[in-house]
PDB file of C-alpha atoms and ligand atoms in Angstrom:
ATOM      1  CA  MET Y   1       0.652  29.290   1.247  1.00  0.00           C
ATOM      2  CA  ASP Y   2       0.033  29.248  -2.553  1.00  0.00           C
ATOM      3  CA  ASP Y   3      -3.315  28.137  -3.942  1.00  0.00           C
ATOM      4  CA  LEU Y   4      -2.201  24.811  -5.485  1.00  0.00           C
ATOM      5  CA  THR Y   5      -0.540  23.731  -2.175  1.00  0.00           C
ATOM      6  CA  ARG Y   6      -3.598  24.717  -0.170  1.00  0.00           C
ATOM      7  CA  GLU Y   7      -6.193  23.128  -2.463  1.00  0.00           C
ATOM      8  CA  PHE Y   8      -4.096  19.903  -2.618  1.00  0.00           C
ATOM      9  CA  LEU Y   9      -3.796  19.632   1.093  1.00  0.00           C
ATOM     10  CA  ASP Y  10      -7.521  20.207   1.470  1.00  0.00           C
ATOM     11  CA  PHE Y  11      -8.334  17.437  -0.957  1.00  0.00           C
ATOM     12  CA  ALA Y  12      -5.617  15.079   0.814  1.00  0.00           C
ATOM     13  CA  ARG Y  13      -7.296  15.744   4.179  1.00  0.00           C
ATOM     14  CA  GLU Y  14     -10.710  15.041   2.678  1.00  0.00           C
ATOM     15  CA  LYS Y  15      -9.317  11.567   1.364  1.00  0.00           C
ATOM     16  CA  ARG Y  16      -7.934  10.935   4.852  1.00  0.00           C
ATOM     17  CA  ALA Y  17      -4.350  10.947   3.936  1.00  0.00           C
ATOM     18  CA  ASP Y  18      -2.770  11.295   7.558  1.00  0.00           C
ATOM     19  CA  LEU Y  19       0.699  12.946   6.402  1.00  0.00           C
ATOM     20  CA  VAL Y  20       1.544  14.899   3.471  1.00  0.00           C
ATOM     21  CA  GLY Y  21       4.875  16.720   2.668  1.00  0.00           C
ATOM     22  CA  PHE Y  22       6.577  18.218  -0.152  1.00  0.00           C
ATOM     23  CA  ALA Y  23      10.207  17.845  -1.079  1.00  0.00           C
ATOM     24  CA  PRO Y  24      11.525  20.086  -3.875  1.00  0.00           C
ATOM     25  CA  ILE Y  25      13.663  17.938  -6.053  1.00  0.00           C
ATOM     26  CA  GLU Y  26      16.858  19.941  -5.136  1.00  0.00           C
ATOM     27  CA  ARG Y  27      16.584  17.870  -1.755  1.00  0.00           C
ATOM     28  CA  PHE Y  28      17.700  14.880  -3.677  1.00  0.00           C
ATOM     29  CA  ASP Y  29      20.913  16.347  -5.050  1.00  0.00           C
ATOM     30  CA  ASP Y  30      23.036  13.911  -3.082  1.00  0.00           C
ATOM     31  CA  VAL Y  31      21.034  10.844  -4.296  1.00  0.00           C
ATOM     32  CA  PRO Y  32      22.813   8.675  -7.007  1.00  0.00           C
ATOM     33  CA  VAL Y  33      21.120   8.042 -10.355  1.00  0.00           C
ATOM     34  CA  GLU Y  34      20.252   4.511  -9.483  1.00  0.00           C
ATOM     35  CA  HIS Y  35      17.786   5.780  -6.937  1.00  0.00           C
ATOM     36  CA  HIS Y  36      17.021   9.355  -8.041  1.00  0.00           C
ATOM     37  CA  PRO Y  37      13.427  10.444  -8.803  1.00  0.00           C
ATOM     38  CA  ARG Y  38      14.540  12.109 -11.998  1.00  0.00           C
ATOM     39  CA  SER Y  39      15.813   8.801 -13.236  1.00  0.00           C
ATOM     40  CA  ILE Y  40      12.128   7.921 -13.493  1.00  0.00           C
ATOM     41  CA  PHE Y  41      10.583  11.171 -14.246  1.00  0.00           C
ATOM     42  CA  PRO Y  42      13.203  13.664 -15.631  1.00  0.00           C
ATOM     43  CA  GLU Y  43      10.864  16.657 -15.224  1.00  0.00           C
ATOM     44  CA  CYS Y  44      10.017  15.949 -11.758  1.00  0.00           C
ATOM     45  CA  ARG Y  45       9.981  19.303  -9.551  1.00  0.00           C
ATOM     46  CA  THR Y  46       8.368  18.026  -6.277  1.00  0.00           C
ATOM     47  CA  VAL Y  47       8.249  14.627  -4.478  1.00  0.00           C
ATOM     48  CA  ILE Y  48       5.136  14.277  -2.508  1.00  0.00           C
ATOM     49  CA  ALA Y  49       5.250  12.002   0.441  1.00  0.00           C
ATOM     50  CA  ILE Y  50       1.964  10.609   1.590  1.00  0.00           C
ATOM     51  CA  GLY Y  51       1.429   8.531   4.723  1.00  0.00           C
ATOM     52  CA  LYS Y  52      -1.249   6.556   6.400  1.00  0.00           C
ATOM     53  CA  ARG Y  53      -1.044   5.643  10.061  1.00  0.00           C
ATOM     54  CA  ILE Y  54      -1.013   2.110  11.451  1.00  0.00           C
ATOM     55  CA  THR Y  55      -3.701   2.569  14.088  1.00  0.00           C
ATOM     56  CA  ARG Y  56      -2.440   1.797  17.555  1.00  0.00           C
ATOM     57  CA  GLY Y  57      -5.044  -0.856  17.982  1.00  0.00           C
ATOM     58  CA  THR Y  58      -3.814  -2.722  14.810  1.00  0.00           C
ATOM     59  CA  LEU Y  59      -0.790  -3.573  16.999  1.00  0.00           C
ATOM     60  CA  ARG Y  60      -2.941  -4.794  20.043  1.00  0.00           C
ATOM     61  CA  GLY Y  61      -3.196  -8.443  18.929  1.00  0.00           C
ATOM     62  CA  ILE Y  62       0.579  -8.757  18.633  1.00  0.00           C
ATOM     63  CA  GLU Y  63       1.159  -6.914  21.730  1.00  0.00           C
ATOM     64  CA  GLU Y  64      -1.098  -9.390  23.687  1.00  0.00           C
ATOM     65  CA  GLY Y  65       0.462 -12.333  21.579  1.00  0.00           C
ATOM     66  CA  THR Y  66      -2.965 -13.441  20.630  1.00  0.00           C
ATOM     67  CA  GLN Y  67      -3.781 -12.221  17.192  1.00  0.00           C
ATOM     68  CA  PHE Y  68      -1.082 -11.641  14.481  1.00  0.00           C
ATOM     69  CA  ASP Y  69      -3.077 -11.514  11.242  1.00  0.00           C
ATOM     70  CA  LEU Y  70      -4.764  -8.167  11.729  1.00  0.00           C
ATOM     71  CA  TYR Y  71      -1.369  -6.417  11.776  1.00  0.00           C
ATOM     72  CA  GLY Y  72      -0.583  -8.418   8.569  1.00  0.00           C
ATOM     73  CA  GLN Y  73      -3.822  -6.965   7.034  1.00  0.00           C
ATOM     74  CA  TYR Y  74      -4.326  -3.335   8.552  1.00  0.00           C
ATOM     75  CA  GLY Y  75      -0.704  -2.706   9.339  1.00  0.00           C
ATOM     76  CA  LEU Y  76       1.124  -4.131   6.393  1.00  0.00           C
ATOM     77  CA  SER Y  77      -0.471  -5.745   3.099  1.00  0.00           C
ATOM     78  CA  TRP Y  78      -3.940  -3.975   2.963  1.00  0.00           C
ATOM     79  CA  LEU Y  79      -2.570  -0.864   4.419  1.00  0.00           C
ATOM     80  CA  ALA Y  80       0.112  -0.429   1.897  1.00  0.00           C
ATOM     81  CA  ASP Y  81      -1.418  -2.242  -1.210  1.00  0.00           C
ATOM     82  CA  ARG Y  82      -4.950  -1.191  -0.793  1.00  0.00           C
ATOM     83  CA  MET Y  83      -5.832   1.628   1.516  1.00  0.00           C
ATOM     84  CA  LEU Y  84      -2.624   3.655   0.970  1.00  0.00           C
ATOM     85  CA  ALA Y  85      -2.345   2.953  -2.656  1.00  0.00           C
ATOM     86  CA  ILE Y  86      -5.945   4.067  -3.228  1.00  0.00           C
ATOM     87  CA  THR Y  87      -5.120   7.231  -1.399  1.00  0.00           C
ATOM     88  CA  THR Y  88      -1.939   7.766  -3.434  1.00  0.00           C
ATOM     89  CA  ILE Y  89      -3.700   7.213  -6.936  1.00  0.00           C
ATOM     90  CA  THR Y  90      -6.663   9.381  -5.726  1.00  0.00           C
ATOM     91  CA  LEU Y  91      -4.206  12.307  -5.051  1.00  0.00           C
ATOM     92  CA  ALA Y  92      -2.367  11.442  -8.406  1.00  0.00           C
ATOM     93  CA  THR Y  93      -5.612  11.777 -10.269  1.00  0.00           C
ATOM     94  CA  TRP Y  94      -6.401  15.058  -8.612  1.00  0.00           C
ATOM     95  CA  LEU Y  95      -3.121  16.434  -9.921  1.00  0.00           C
ATOM     96  CA  GLU Y  96      -3.687  15.096 -13.458  1.00  0.00           C
ATOM     97  CA  ASP Y  97      -7.159  16.690 -13.357  1.00  0.00           C
ATOM     98  CA  ASN Y  98      -5.351  19.947 -12.669  1.00  0.00           C
ATOM     99  CA  ARG Y  99      -2.806  19.449 -15.745  1.00  0.00           C
ATOM    100  CA  TRP Y 100       0.229  18.234 -13.714  1.00  0.00           C
ATOM    101  CA  GLU Y 101       1.685  14.755 -14.475  1.00  0.00           C
ATOM    102  CA  ALA Y 102       1.722  12.440 -11.289  1.00  0.00           C
ATOM    103  CA  CYS Y 103       3.853   9.332 -11.105  1.00  0.00           C
ATOM    104  CA  PRO Y 104       2.806   7.098  -7.987  1.00  0.00           C
ATOM    105  CA  ILE Y 105       5.729   5.142  -6.242  1.00  0.00           C
ATOM    106  CA  GLN Y 106       5.220   2.195  -3.993  1.00  0.00           C
ATOM    107  CA  ASP Y 107       7.610   1.646  -0.951  1.00  0.00           C
ATOM    108  CA  LEU Y 108      10.051  -0.921  -2.385  1.00  0.00           C
ATOM    109  CA  SER Y 109      13.286  -1.374  -0.833  1.00  0.00           C
ATOM    110  CA  PRO Y 110      16.262   0.475  -2.493  1.00  0.00           C
ATOM    111  CA  LEU Y 111      18.353  -2.675  -1.558  1.00  0.00           C
ATOM    112  CA  ILE Y 112      16.538  -4.617  -4.306  1.00  0.00           C
ATOM    113  CA  PRO Y 113      19.125  -4.981  -7.042  1.00  0.00           C
ATOM    114  CA  PRO Y 114      18.362  -3.700 -10.598  1.00  0.00           C
ATOM    115  CA  SER Y 115      16.461  -6.381 -12.658  1.00  0.00           C
ATOM    116  CA  GLY Y 116      17.520  -5.400 -16.319  1.00  0.00           C
ATOM    117  CA  ILE Y 117      20.229  -3.739 -18.441  1.00  0.00           C
ATOM    118  CA  PRO Y 118      20.389   0.025 -19.301  1.00  0.00           C
ATOM    119  CA  VAL Y 119      18.149   0.688 -22.456  1.00  0.00           C
ATOM    120  CA  ARG Y 120      20.593   3.630 -23.351  1.00  0.00           C
ATOM    121  CA  ARG Y 121      24.256   4.092 -22.119  1.00  0.00           C
ATOM    122  CA  ASP Y 122      23.536   7.204 -20.224  1.00  0.00           C
ATOM    123  CA  LEU Y 123      20.699   5.624 -18.196  1.00  0.00           C
ATOM    124  CA  PRO Y 124      20.715   3.463 -15.002  1.00  0.00           C
ATOM    125  CA  PRO Y 125      19.527   0.019 -15.294  1.00  0.00           C
ATOM    126  CA  PRO Y 126      15.805  -0.728 -14.616  1.00  0.00           C
ATOM    127  CA  ASN Y 127      14.309  -0.879 -11.939  1.00  0.00           C
ATOM    128  CA  VAL Y 128      15.229   2.376 -10.295  1.00  0.00           C
ATOM    129  CA  MET Y 129      14.141   2.104  -6.606  1.00  0.00           C
ATOM    130  CA  ILE Y 130      13.730   5.312  -4.734  1.00  0.00           C
ATOM    131  CA  ASP Y 131      14.213   5.260  -0.890  1.00  0.00           C
ATOM    132  CA  VAL Y 132      10.628   6.132   0.002  1.00  0.00           C
ATOM    133  CA  ARG Y 133      11.321   6.339   3.711  1.00  0.00           C
ATOM    134  CA  ALA Y 134      14.295   8.690   3.306  1.00  0.00           C
ATOM    135  CA  ALA Y 135      12.119  10.736   0.922  1.00  0.00           C
ATOM    136  CA  ALA Y 136       9.619  11.241   3.772  1.00  0.00           C
ATOM    137  CA  GLY Y 137      12.450  12.795   5.624  1.00  0.00           C
ATOM    138  CA  ARG Y 138      13.345  14.972   2.721  1.00  0.00           C
ATOM    139  CA  ALA Y 139       9.775  15.965   2.468  1.00  0.00           C
ATOM    140  CA  GLY Y 140       9.832  17.234   6.183  1.00  0.00           C
ATOM    141  CA  LEU Y 141       7.604  14.627   7.628  1.00  0.00           C
ATOM    142  CA  ALA Y 142       9.982  12.163   9.325  1.00  0.00           C
ATOM    143  CA  GLU Y 143      13.252  11.105  10.681  1.00  0.00           C
ATOM    144  CA  ILE Y 144      15.103   7.721  11.003  1.00  0.00           C
ATOM    145  CA  GLY Y 145      14.946   6.633  14.742  1.00  0.00           C
ATOM    146  CA  TYR Y 146      17.656   4.774  16.725  1.00  0.00           C
ATOM    147  CA  CYS Y 147      15.508   1.564  15.995  1.00  0.00           C
ATOM    148  CA  GLY Y 148      16.177   2.090  12.339  1.00  0.00           C
ATOM    149  CA  GLU Y 149      12.636   2.669  11.454  1.00  0.00           C
ATOM    150  CA  VAL Y 150      10.994   6.024  10.162  1.00  0.00           C
ATOM    151  CA  LEU Y 151       9.475   8.063  13.088  1.00  0.00           C
ATOM    152  CA  THR Y 152       7.020  11.012  12.848  1.00  0.00           C
ATOM    153  CA  PRO Y 153       6.040  13.538  15.492  1.00  0.00           C
ATOM    154  CA  GLN Y 154       2.394  12.453  14.934  1.00  0.00           C
ATOM    155  CA  TYR Y 155       2.566   8.637  15.170  1.00  0.00           C
ATOM    156  CA  GLY Y 156       6.163   7.688  16.071  1.00  0.00           C
ATOM    157  CA  PRO Y 157       6.917   4.317  13.977  1.00  0.00           C
ATOM    158  CA  ARG Y 158       3.219   3.834  13.150  1.00  0.00           C
ATOM    159  CA  GLN Y 159       2.821   4.553   9.511  1.00  0.00           C
ATOM    160  CA  ARG Y 160       3.639   3.626   5.858  1.00  0.00           C
ATOM    161  CA  PHE Y 161       4.475   5.938   2.998  1.00  0.00           C
ATOM    162  CA  GLN Y 162       4.244   6.142  -0.733  1.00  0.00           C
ATOM    163  CA  LEU Y 163       5.252   9.030  -3.142  1.00  0.00           C
ATOM    164  CA  ILE Y 164       4.047  11.028  -5.955  1.00  0.00           C
ATOM    165  CA  LEU Y 165       6.496  12.384  -8.411  1.00  0.00           C
ATOM    166  CA  THR Y 166       5.163  15.352 -10.169  1.00  0.00           C
ATOM    167  CA  ASP Y 167       6.211  18.431 -12.315  1.00  0.00           C
ATOM    168  CA  ALA Y 168       3.886  20.624 -10.172  1.00  0.00           C
ATOM    169  CA  PRO Y 169       5.668  23.305  -8.284  1.00  0.00           C
ATOM    170  CA  PHE Y 170       4.495  22.864  -4.738  1.00  0.00           C
ATOM    171  CA  GLU Y 171       5.560  24.917  -1.792  1.00  0.00           C
ATOM    172  CA  PRO Y 172       8.265  22.982   0.039  1.00  0.00           C
ATOM    173  CA  THR Y 173       7.483  21.489   3.633  1.00  0.00           C
ATOM    174  CA  PRO Y 174      10.166  22.694   6.077  1.00  0.00           C
ATOM    175  CA  LEU Y 175      12.360  19.901   7.343  1.00  0.00           C
ATOM    176  CA  LEU Y 176      11.672  18.568  10.869  1.00  0.00           C
ATOM    177  CA  SER Y 177      13.569  20.854  13.301  1.00  0.00           C
ATOM    178  CA  GLU Y 178      12.915  18.735  16.497  1.00  0.00           C
ATOM    179  CA  SER Y 179      13.842  15.007  16.876  1.00  0.00           C
ATOM    180  CA  VAL Y 180      11.194  12.621  17.778  1.00  0.00           C
ATOM    181  CA  CYS Y 181      13.612   9.871  18.988  1.00  0.00           C
ATOM    182  CA  ASP Y 182      15.198  10.751  22.238  1.00  0.00           C
ATOM    183  CA  LEU Y 183      17.939   7.982  21.992  1.00  0.00           C
ATOM    184  CA  CYS Y 184      16.496   6.117  25.078  1.00  0.00           C
ATOM    185  CA  ARG Y 185      17.652   2.947  23.362  1.00  0.00           C
ATOM    186  CA  GLU Y 186      14.790   0.903  24.912  1.00  0.00           C
ATOM    187  CA  CYS Y 187      13.851  -0.484  21.552  1.00  0.00           C
ATOM    188  CA  MET Y 188      17.121  -2.248  21.073  1.00  0.00           C
ATOM    189  CA  ARG Y 189      17.423  -3.133  24.844  1.00  0.00           C
ATOM    190  CA  SER Y 190      14.183  -5.096  24.406  1.00  0.00           C
ATOM    191  CA  CYS Y 191      15.374  -7.335  21.761  1.00  0.00           C
ATOM    192  CA  PRO Y 192      15.464 -10.866  22.821  1.00  0.00           C
ATOM    193  CA  LEU Y 193      17.706 -12.235  20.083  1.00  0.00           C
ATOM    194  CA  GLY Y 194      20.706  -9.925  20.633  1.00  0.00           C
ATOM    195  CA  ALA Y 195      20.388  -8.323  17.312  1.00  0.00           C
ATOM    196  CA  TRP Y 196      21.707  -5.005  18.641  1.00  0.00           C
ATOM    197  CA  VAL Y 197      25.367  -4.471  18.066  1.00  0.00           C
ATOM    198  CA  GLU Y 198      25.926  -2.179  20.991  1.00  0.00           C
ATOM    199  CA  ALA Y 199      29.255  -0.685  19.909  1.00  0.00           C
ATOM    200  CA  GLY Y 200      28.198   0.061  16.354  1.00  0.00           C
ATOM    201  CA  ASP Y 201      26.005   3.185  16.289  1.00  0.00           C
ATOM    202  CA  ARG Y 202      26.185   4.987  12.903  1.00  0.00           C
ATOM    203  CA  THR Y 203      25.091   8.333  11.692  1.00  0.00           C
ATOM    204  CA  VAL Y 204      22.615   8.595   8.855  1.00  0.00           C
ATOM    205  CA  THR Y 205      22.311  11.954   7.069  1.00  0.00           C
ATOM    206  CA  ILE Y 206      19.384  12.901   5.197  1.00  0.00           C
ATOM    207  CA  ALA Y 207      18.762  16.438   3.746  1.00  0.00           C
ATOM    208  CA  GLY Y 208      21.516  17.760   6.088  1.00  0.00           C
ATOM    209  CA  LYS Y 209      20.010  16.269   9.139  1.00  0.00           C
ATOM    210  CA  ASP Y 210      22.275  13.751  11.133  1.00  0.00           C
ATOM    211  CA  MET Y 211      20.438  10.899  12.927  1.00  0.00           C
ATOM    212  CA  THR Y 212      22.159   8.351  15.202  1.00  0.00           C
ATOM    213  CA  VAL Y 213      21.025   4.803  14.286  1.00  0.00           C
ATOM    214  CA  ALA Y 214      21.651   1.463  15.918  1.00  0.00           C
ATOM    215  CA  ALA Y 215      23.682  -1.247  14.195  1.00  0.00           C
ATOM    216  CA  ILE Y 216      21.175  -4.112  13.676  1.00  0.00           C
ATOM    217  CA  ASP Y 217      21.905  -7.727  12.660  1.00  0.00           C
ATOM    218  CA  PHE Y 218      19.180  -8.228  10.247  1.00  0.00           C
ATOM    219  CA  ALA Y 219      19.981 -11.878   9.928  1.00  0.00           C
ATOM    220  CA  LYS Y 220      18.677 -12.233  13.460  1.00  0.00           C
ATOM    221  CA  CYS Y 221      15.700 -10.164  12.679  1.00  0.00           C
ATOM    222  CA  ARG Y 222      14.870 -12.389   9.770  1.00  0.00           C
ATOM    223  CA  GLN Y 223      14.540 -15.379  12.324  1.00  0.00           C
ATOM    224  CA  CYS Y 224      12.671 -13.116  14.810  1.00  0.00           C
ATOM    225  CA  ARG Y 225       9.275 -14.624  16.008  1.00  0.00           C
ATOM    226  CA  ASN Y 226       8.386 -11.615  18.105  1.00  0.00           C
ATOM    227  CA  GLY Y 227       6.136  -9.809  15.588  1.00  0.00           C
ATOM    228  CA  ALA Y 228       8.776  -9.307  12.811  1.00  0.00           C
ATOM    229  CA  GLY Y 229       8.326 -10.565   9.315  1.00  0.00           C
ATOM    230  CA  PRO Y 230      10.259 -10.911   6.051  1.00  0.00           C
ATOM    231  CA  ASN Y 231      10.464  -7.944   3.693  1.00  0.00           C
ATOM    232  CA  PRO Y 232       7.017  -8.229   1.861  1.00  0.00           C
ATOM    233  CA  HIS Y 233       8.452  -7.540  -1.586  1.00  0.00           C
ATOM    234  CA  HIS Y 234      12.002  -9.135  -1.900  1.00  0.00           C
ATOM    235  CA  PRO Y 235      14.405 -11.043   0.278  1.00  0.00           C
ATOM    236  CA  ALA Y 236      17.158  -8.349  -0.356  1.00  0.00           C
ATOM    237  CA  GLY Y 237      14.934  -5.785   1.550  1.00  0.00           C
ATOM    238  CA  THR Y 238      15.063  -5.285   5.335  1.00  0.00           C
ATOM    239  CA  PRO Y 239      12.601  -7.370   7.308  1.00  0.00           C
ATOM    240  CA  ASP Y 240       9.375  -5.789   8.321  1.00  0.00           C
ATOM    241  CA  ARG Y 241       9.779  -4.776  11.979  1.00  0.00           C
ATOM    242  CA  LEU Y 242       6.859  -2.350  12.608  1.00  0.00           C
ATOM    243  CA  GLY Y 243       5.032  -5.079  14.535  1.00  0.00           C
ATOM    244  CA  ALA Y 244       8.153  -6.456  16.371  1.00  0.00           C
ATOM    245  CA  LEU Y 245       8.947  -6.207  20.016  1.00  0.00           C
ATOM    246  CA  CYS Y 246      11.661  -3.583  19.395  1.00  0.00           C
ATOM    247  CA  VAL Y 247       9.278  -1.206  17.453  1.00  0.00           C
ATOM    248  CA  ARG Y 248       6.350  -1.819  19.787  1.00  0.00           C
ATOM    249  CA  THR Y 249       8.621  -0.810  22.675  1.00  0.00           C
ATOM    250  CA  CYS Y 250       9.261   2.420  20.838  1.00  0.00           C
ATOM    251  CA  VAL Y 251       5.576   2.957  20.562  1.00  0.00           C
ATOM    252  CA  ALA Y 252       5.135   2.402  24.281  1.00  0.00           C
ATOM    253  CA  GLN Y 253       8.220   4.551  25.050  1.00  0.00           C
ATOM    254  CA  LEU Y 254       7.170   7.509  22.995  1.00  0.00           C
ATOM    255  CA  ASP Y 255       3.571   7.158  24.229  1.00  0.00           C
ATOM    256  CA  GLU Y 256       4.718   6.990  27.843  1.00  0.00           C
ATOM    257  CA  ALA Y 257       7.104  10.031  27.397  1.00  0.00           C
ATOM    258  CA  GLY Y 258       4.109  12.138  25.804  1.00  0.00           C
ATOM    259  CA  ARG Y 259       6.315  12.808  22.724  1.00  0.00           C
ATOM    260  CA  LEU Y 260       3.556  11.995  20.001  1.00  0.00           C
ATOM    261  CA  GLN Y 261       0.824  14.330  18.815  1.00  0.00           C
ATOM    262  CA  ASN Y 262      -1.557  11.322  18.319  1.00  0.00           C
ATOM    263  CA  ALA Y 263      -2.022  10.809  22.081  1.00  0.00           C
ATOM    264  CA  PHE Y 264      -4.402   8.483  23.939  1.00  0.00           C
ATOM    265  CA  ALA Y 265      -6.561   8.148  26.983  1.00  0.00           C
ATOM    266  CA  ASN Y 266      -4.888   4.866  28.115  1.00  0.00           C
ATOM    267  CA  PRO Y 267      -1.231   3.630  27.886  1.00  0.00           C
ATOM    268  CA  PHE Y 268      -0.202   1.280  24.940  1.00  0.00           C
ATOM    269  CA  ARG Y 269       1.774  -1.154  27.185  1.00  0.00           C
ATOM    270  CA  LYS Y 270      -0.458  -2.422  30.046  1.00  0.00           C
ATOM    271  CA  ARG Y 271       1.204  -5.842  30.799  1.00  0.00           C
ATOM    272  CA  PRO Y 272       4.678  -7.457  30.912  1.00  0.00           C
ATOM    273  CA  VAL Y 273       5.903  -8.253  27.358  1.00  0.00           C
ATOM    274  CA  TRP Y 274       5.846 -11.655  25.949  1.00  0.00           C
ATOM    275  CA  THR Y 275       9.145 -12.829  24.103  1.00  0.00           C
ATOM    276  CA  ARG Y 276      10.313 -15.924  22.055  1.00  0.00           C
ATOM    277  CA  GLY Y 277      14.007 -16.471  21.711  1.00  0.00           C
TER     278      GLY Y 277
HETATM  279  S1  LIG U 301      12.811   3.529  21.665  1.00  0.00           S
HETATM  280 FE1  LIG U 301      13.815   5.433  22.165  1.00  0.00          FE
HETATM  281  S2  LIG U 301      15.937   5.107  21.107  1.00  0.00           S
HETATM  282 FE2  LIG U 301      14.549   3.677  20.260  1.00  0.00          FE
HETATM  283  S3  LIG U 301      13.658   4.710  18.442  1.00  0.00           S
HETATM  284 FE3  LIG U 301      12.170   4.888  20.111  1.00  0.00          FE
HETATM  285  S4  LIG U 301      12.569   6.852  20.964  1.00  0.00           S
HETATM  286 FE4  LIG U 301      14.394   6.301  19.748  1.00  0.00          FE
HETATM  287  S1  LIG U 302      13.056  -7.458  14.931  1.00  0.00           S
HETATM  288 FE1  LIG U 302      13.214  -8.961  16.498  1.00  0.00          FE
HETATM  289  S2  LIG U 302      15.319  -9.662  16.396  1.00  0.00           S
HETATM  290 FE2  LIG U 302      15.116  -7.723  15.125  1.00  0.00          FE
HETATM  291  S3  LIG U 302      15.841  -6.094  16.512  1.00  0.00           S
HETATM  292 FE3  LIG U 302      13.468  -6.352  16.694  1.00  0.00          FE
HETATM  293  S4  LIG U 302      13.103  -7.852  18.361  1.00  0.00           S
HETATM  294 FE4  LIG U 302      15.161  -7.947  17.861  1.00  0.00          FE
END
């Protein structure tokens, strides 16, 4: 490993970044200009994906049906907008202390439409939104599971990501070779609202890796009272489902199957699930 990559990873670990991966810009060659990192930072050579876990205990209150706010704080708004944002900007300042420009990127949905007109004829309209979750896959950290959410070998669906675009030449992280999702489909079977379109499986390809993803009726997810919530940034974005019954079932499933590196002394799911139709 080269010195720059090793020193950055040491600093990131010290700052409690749970996941760090480096995608060379060539892994974005198939991305349209409306969502391309170089549309924001033309000299970008590396996209760094940075993840912080949602602790399993953060899901406990929703799993038991007795406390929903702590997920909203430690799993969603504080995690993304405070804790992870601080980690991201801390790593960005390390890069700039070392003479490399570092552009921090929040996880905003690529479904959010542009909010302006191009400032020049050869540029896409502002604001360019990068698909941060797909970028985590391009950075070798993650895949899209059948439930439609990002899965990692460490935490399954329990994390959030942000990015740094930089002109620094980091050593690329190899793409994930093994699948985290075993296509058990328990996530979608658990849905009490019938949001799973069973015959509609589709293939999503990121950086050459094909993944089978369920067809989901997000209009139903927007009405879901089983731990889901609206997209925190824009109604055009997909709903937040990381605390929802479907995704908590994935947590339980991967935990029970022993497929996660972040293992526990006791199982996640200990009682029959509650549901609201
Ligand atoms: S519950 Fe099974 S099918 Fe669904 S995302 Fe998790 S591992 Fe994949
Ligand atoms: S968020 Fe709710 S409605 Fe949507 S798939 Fe999950 S459990 Fe079903």
